[in-house]
Amino acid sequence: MRKLDFAMWRCYRTCCGWAGQAFADDRATNEGMNIMLKVNTSRQTTSEGIALEPLGEKLIAYFSDRGISKETLRRNSVMQMAADQDVIAFTYRQNRVLVGCKYRTTEKKFWQDKGTEKWLYGLDDINETTEIIIVEGEIDKLSVEEAGFRNCVSVPGGAPQVVSTKDVPPLENDKAYQYLWNCRDYLDKVSRIILATDGDVAGQALAEELARRLGKERCCIVRWPKKDHSRCFKDANEVLKCLGPIALKEVIETAELYHSHAISQAI
């Protein structure tokens, strides 16, 4: 990944809390020394500021039905919107500091606060490792932990329907994958990346787009086991629920070396 210099800024007024980064990319112009700036802003976030509270029994039972334990929920600081036990809050943290939040209802409706800067979910779990697992959703990250792997992160959301036929754009234009650039200090030091995205067409396209940016030479891909004669399991959580943590662990441990035609796996 291309290294980019940047400066941090923050307003320290109690009533404000705005913060951001100014990125400088030294490109030659007719004047020779012009600097291009890109500014990303995000409001300072706290659990109290966005009205979160510990999970209630209803959502704890929801996760239990999906094979996720209370301990895993606690360690990953999964919460809920205050006074609303139908809305899960996945807290995004960097160095244990809350940097964002993604919401999900039990009916699979998702949203994030407007202007939220994109990060990988579970970033602190890959701070000191050279091998990581990337999944497509927060519940899949929790599922992989139930199988014994904490070195796992999830993309913040969104999978393309098809693989782009264009070259990977420069980072300032790579909006859909800005979370990779935001986390580049973590990703640059990784030597092996296991892609465990969903087994559908969009998930396979996401795996290809991630591999294009991260380097296919250091990527492996998970092959989800067969559910029946014509279908495979869709993702890590479905394998956990139906086959258990030992089976999920074996699937991850037998990930194959990545190559471009890996996305042709039948659904």
C-alpha positions as MATLAB code, in Angstrom:
seq = 'MRKLDFAMWRCYRTCCGWAGQAFADDRATNEGMNIMLKVNTSRQTTSEGIALEPLGEKLIAYFSDRGISKETLRRNSVMQMAADQDVIAFTYRQNRVLVGCKYRTTEKKFWQDKGTEKWLYGLDDINETTEIIIVEGEIDKLSVEEAGFRNCVSVPGGAPQVVSTKDVPPLENDKAYQYLWNCRDYLDKVSRIILATDGDVAGQALAEELARRLGKERCCIVRWPKKDHSRCFKDANEVLKCLGPIALKEVIETAELYHSHAISQAI';
ca = [
       0.000    0.000    0.000;
       1.150    3.513   -0.766;
       2.265    5.444    2.308;
       0.534    8.765    2.802;
       1.542   11.527    5.207;
      -1.221   12.956    7.342;
      -1.842   15.298   10.250;
      -4.427   14.928   13.005;
      -6.570   17.805   14.218;
      -9.131   18.121   17.012;
     -11.249   20.832   18.570;
     -10.957   20.660   22.365;
     -13.986   22.797   23.187;
     -16.294   20.775   25.442;
     -19.327   21.625   23.348;
     -17.682   20.593   20.090;
     -15.697   17.378   19.895;
     -15.026   17.517   16.141;
     -11.901   15.797   14.918;
     -10.348   14.630   11.671;
      -7.292   14.071    9.503;
      -5.674   16.073    6.728;
      -3.913   13.879    4.166;
      -1.118   15.304    2.008;
      -0.205   13.707   -1.316;
       2.762   15.481   -2.909;
       1.959   15.682   -6.594;
       3.759   17.950   -9.031;
       1.783   20.841  -10.542;
       2.708   23.703  -12.831;
       3.770   25.600   -9.740;
       5.860   22.613   -8.620;
       5.071   22.611   -4.877;
       1.291   22.491   -4.584;
      -0.122   20.109   -1.897;
      -3.448   18.337   -2.340;
      -5.464   18.019    0.876;
      -8.238   15.631    1.721;
     -10.074   16.121    4.987;
     -12.231   13.484    6.670;
     -14.274   14.580    9.663;
     -15.996   12.532   12.341;
     -17.669   13.491   15.607;
     -16.045   12.281   18.794;
     -17.972    9.221   19.978;
     -18.756    7.850   23.443;
     -21.197    5.158   24.607;
     -23.070    7.781   26.602;
     -23.100   10.256   23.721;
     -24.821    7.800   21.397;
     -27.021    6.340   24.163;
     -25.818    2.739   24.406;
     -26.331    0.291   27.244;
     -25.366   -3.335   28.017;
     -27.208   -6.068   26.147;
     -30.501   -7.151   27.671;
     -31.664  -10.732   28.022;
     -33.600  -10.648   24.749;
     -30.545   -9.916   22.614;
     -28.303  -12.186   24.689;
     -30.750  -14.997   23.861;
     -30.717  -13.960   20.199;
     -26.936  -14.326   20.075;
     -27.050  -17.573   22.042;
     -29.326  -19.055   19.374;
     -26.592  -18.182   16.862;
     -23.857  -19.843   18.906;
     -22.382  -16.647   20.381;
     -21.577  -16.712   24.106;
     -21.941  -13.959   26.705;
     -18.159  -13.919   27.139;
     -17.552  -13.240   23.444;
     -20.188  -10.499   23.461;
     -18.606   -8.922   26.547;
     -15.063   -9.070   25.208;
     -16.145   -7.406   21.967;
     -18.226   -4.753   23.790;
     -21.419   -5.582   21.902;
     -24.176   -3.347   23.257;
     -27.693   -2.190   22.431;
     -29.442    1.108   21.886;
     -30.707    2.460   25.189;
     -34.242    1.296   25.997;
     -34.532   -0.632   22.709;
     -33.798   -4.347   22.932;
     -34.405   -4.805   19.207;
     -31.328   -2.832   18.104;
     -27.824   -4.280   18.459;
     -24.883   -1.857   18.617;
     -21.549   -3.181   17.365;
     -18.973   -0.798   18.802;
     -15.901   -0.131   16.667;
     -12.786    0.508   18.733;
      -9.179    1.464   18.126;
      -6.788    1.165   21.068;
      -9.929    0.505   23.165;
     -11.344    3.909   22.244;
     -14.785    4.018   20.632;
     -14.387    5.319   17.066;
     -17.716    4.300   15.571;
     -20.838    2.201   15.905;
     -22.898    0.065   13.546;
     -26.497   -0.786   14.345;
     -28.444   -3.898   13.408;
     -31.966   -5.057   14.155;
     -32.823   -8.722   14.581;
     -34.645   -8.382   11.232;
     -31.300   -7.581    9.522;
     -31.674   -3.842    9.002;
     -28.327   -2.044    9.231;
     -27.221    1.562    9.594;
     -24.422    3.782   10.877;
     -24.395    7.368   12.053;
     -23.996    9.820    9.193;
     -20.400   10.877    8.626;
     -18.911    7.870   10.439;
     -15.395    7.131    9.250;
     -15.025    3.526    8.109;
     -12.807    1.056   10.014;
     -12.434   -2.693   10.243;
     -14.446   -4.196   13.102;
     -12.233   -5.814   15.749;
      -9.166   -3.767   14.879;
      -7.498   -4.168   18.277;
      -7.465   -7.952   17.780;
      -4.979   -7.699   14.893;
      -2.647   -5.148   16.451;
       0.086   -7.658   17.250;
      -0.341  -10.510   14.768;
       1.075  -11.322   11.347;
      -1.822  -13.565   10.286;
      -5.432  -12.367   10.143;
      -8.887  -13.508    9.069;
     -11.276  -11.145    7.295;
     -15.022  -11.835    7.312;
     -18.029  -10.016    5.877;
     -20.023   -9.202    9.001;
     -19.693   -8.514   12.704;
     -21.553  -11.679   13.714;
     -19.154  -13.703   11.580;
     -16.238  -12.110   13.464;
     -17.837  -13.197   16.747;
     -18.436  -16.670   15.297;
     -14.788  -17.075   14.307;
     -13.847  -16.171   17.884;
     -16.094  -18.977   19.140;
     -13.984  -21.299   16.961;
     -10.859  -20.164   18.781;
      -9.532  -17.344   16.570;
      -9.344  -13.792   17.884;
      -7.158  -12.487   15.046;
     -10.238  -11.712   12.976;
     -11.769   -8.507   11.641;
     -14.908   -7.742    9.667;
     -15.418   -5.264    6.871;
     -17.834   -2.524    7.980;
     -20.459   -3.403    5.401;
     -21.215   -3.739    1.751;
     -20.155   -6.283   -0.857;
     -20.087   -5.567   -4.592;
     -22.318   -7.584   -6.893;
     -19.518   -7.991   -9.444;
     -15.765   -7.542   -9.588;
     -14.710   -4.273  -11.170;
     -13.036   -4.539  -14.572;
     -11.078   -1.345  -13.877;
      -7.723   -0.976  -12.172;
      -7.745   -0.365   -8.425;
      -8.140    3.416   -8.056;
      -5.720    5.561   -6.050;
      -6.577    5.675   -2.375;
      -8.175    9.119   -2.483;
     -10.759    7.779   -4.976;
     -11.199    4.291   -3.504;
     -14.277    5.263   -1.498;
     -15.876    1.825   -1.121;
     -12.708    0.390    0.427;
     -11.546    3.405    2.411;
     -11.539    1.250    5.553;
      -8.546   -0.652    4.162;
      -6.583    2.564    3.753;
      -7.648    3.795    7.188;
      -6.286    0.544    8.671;
      -3.201    0.289    6.457;
      -0.747    0.484    9.391;
      -2.262   -2.746   10.732;
      -2.556   -4.467    7.356;
       0.878   -3.605    5.990;
       2.638   -5.767    8.597;
       0.482   -8.855    7.986;
       2.079  -11.739    6.084;
      -0.973  -14.030    5.665;
      -4.618  -13.071    5.203;
      -7.460  -15.602    5.245;
     -10.498  -14.313    3.376;
     -13.653  -15.847    4.877;
     -16.297  -13.750    3.124;
     -19.777  -15.045    2.343;
     -20.118  -17.870   -0.154;
     -22.623  -16.080   -2.391;
     -21.733  -14.160   -5.543;
     -21.366  -10.835   -3.724;
     -19.167  -12.385   -1.029;
     -16.886  -13.921   -3.624;
     -16.677  -10.586   -5.452;
     -15.737   -8.926   -2.152;
     -12.962  -11.494   -1.638;
     -11.555  -10.673   -5.069;
     -11.668   -6.918   -4.477;
      -9.971   -7.325   -1.085;
      -7.281   -9.567   -2.586;
      -6.618   -7.067   -5.375;
      -5.854   -4.395   -2.790;
      -4.121   -6.494   -0.139;
      -1.999   -8.578   -2.492;
      -3.103  -11.991   -3.739;
       0.283  -13.494   -2.941;
      -0.421  -13.283    0.799;
      -4.114  -14.229    0.669;
      -5.910  -17.529    1.241;
      -9.613  -18.206    0.851;
     -12.043  -20.334    2.855;
     -14.181  -22.922    1.074;
     -17.461  -23.265    2.977;
     -18.550  -26.922    3.303;
     -21.503  -28.440    1.505;
     -24.925  -28.069    3.102;
     -26.537  -30.513    0.684;
     -25.924  -31.812   -2.844;
     -26.435  -28.382   -4.446;
     -25.629  -25.758   -1.792;
     -22.775  -24.706    0.472;
     -23.060  -23.047    3.865;
     -23.154  -19.275    3.435;
     -20.820  -17.935    6.116;
     -18.995  -18.486    9.396;
     -22.072  -18.102   11.575;
     -24.097  -20.622    9.608;
     -21.285  -23.169    9.935;
     -21.042  -22.435   13.671;
     -24.792  -22.851   14.198;
     -25.185  -26.000   12.117;
     -21.861  -27.806   12.503;
     -20.312  -26.317   15.649;
     -17.048  -24.531   16.557;
     -14.724  -27.480   15.840;
     -16.012  -27.761   12.268;
     -15.656  -23.999   11.777;
     -12.090  -24.157   13.082;
     -11.233  -26.926   10.610;
     -12.702  -24.964    7.700;
     -10.568  -21.932    8.539;
      -7.435  -23.993    9.096;
      -7.784  -25.588    5.639;
      -8.125  -22.319    3.713;
      -6.619  -22.550    0.227;
      -4.095  -20.302   -1.464;
      -5.907  -17.525   -3.272;
      -5.951  -17.064   -7.015;
      -8.264  -15.182   -9.346;
     -10.515  -18.082  -10.324;
     -11.232  -18.804   -6.665;
     -14.374  -16.687   -7.064;
     -15.869  -19.259   -9.432;
     -16.911  -21.546   -6.542;
     -20.443  -22.826   -7.108;
     -23.132  -21.548   -4.764;
];
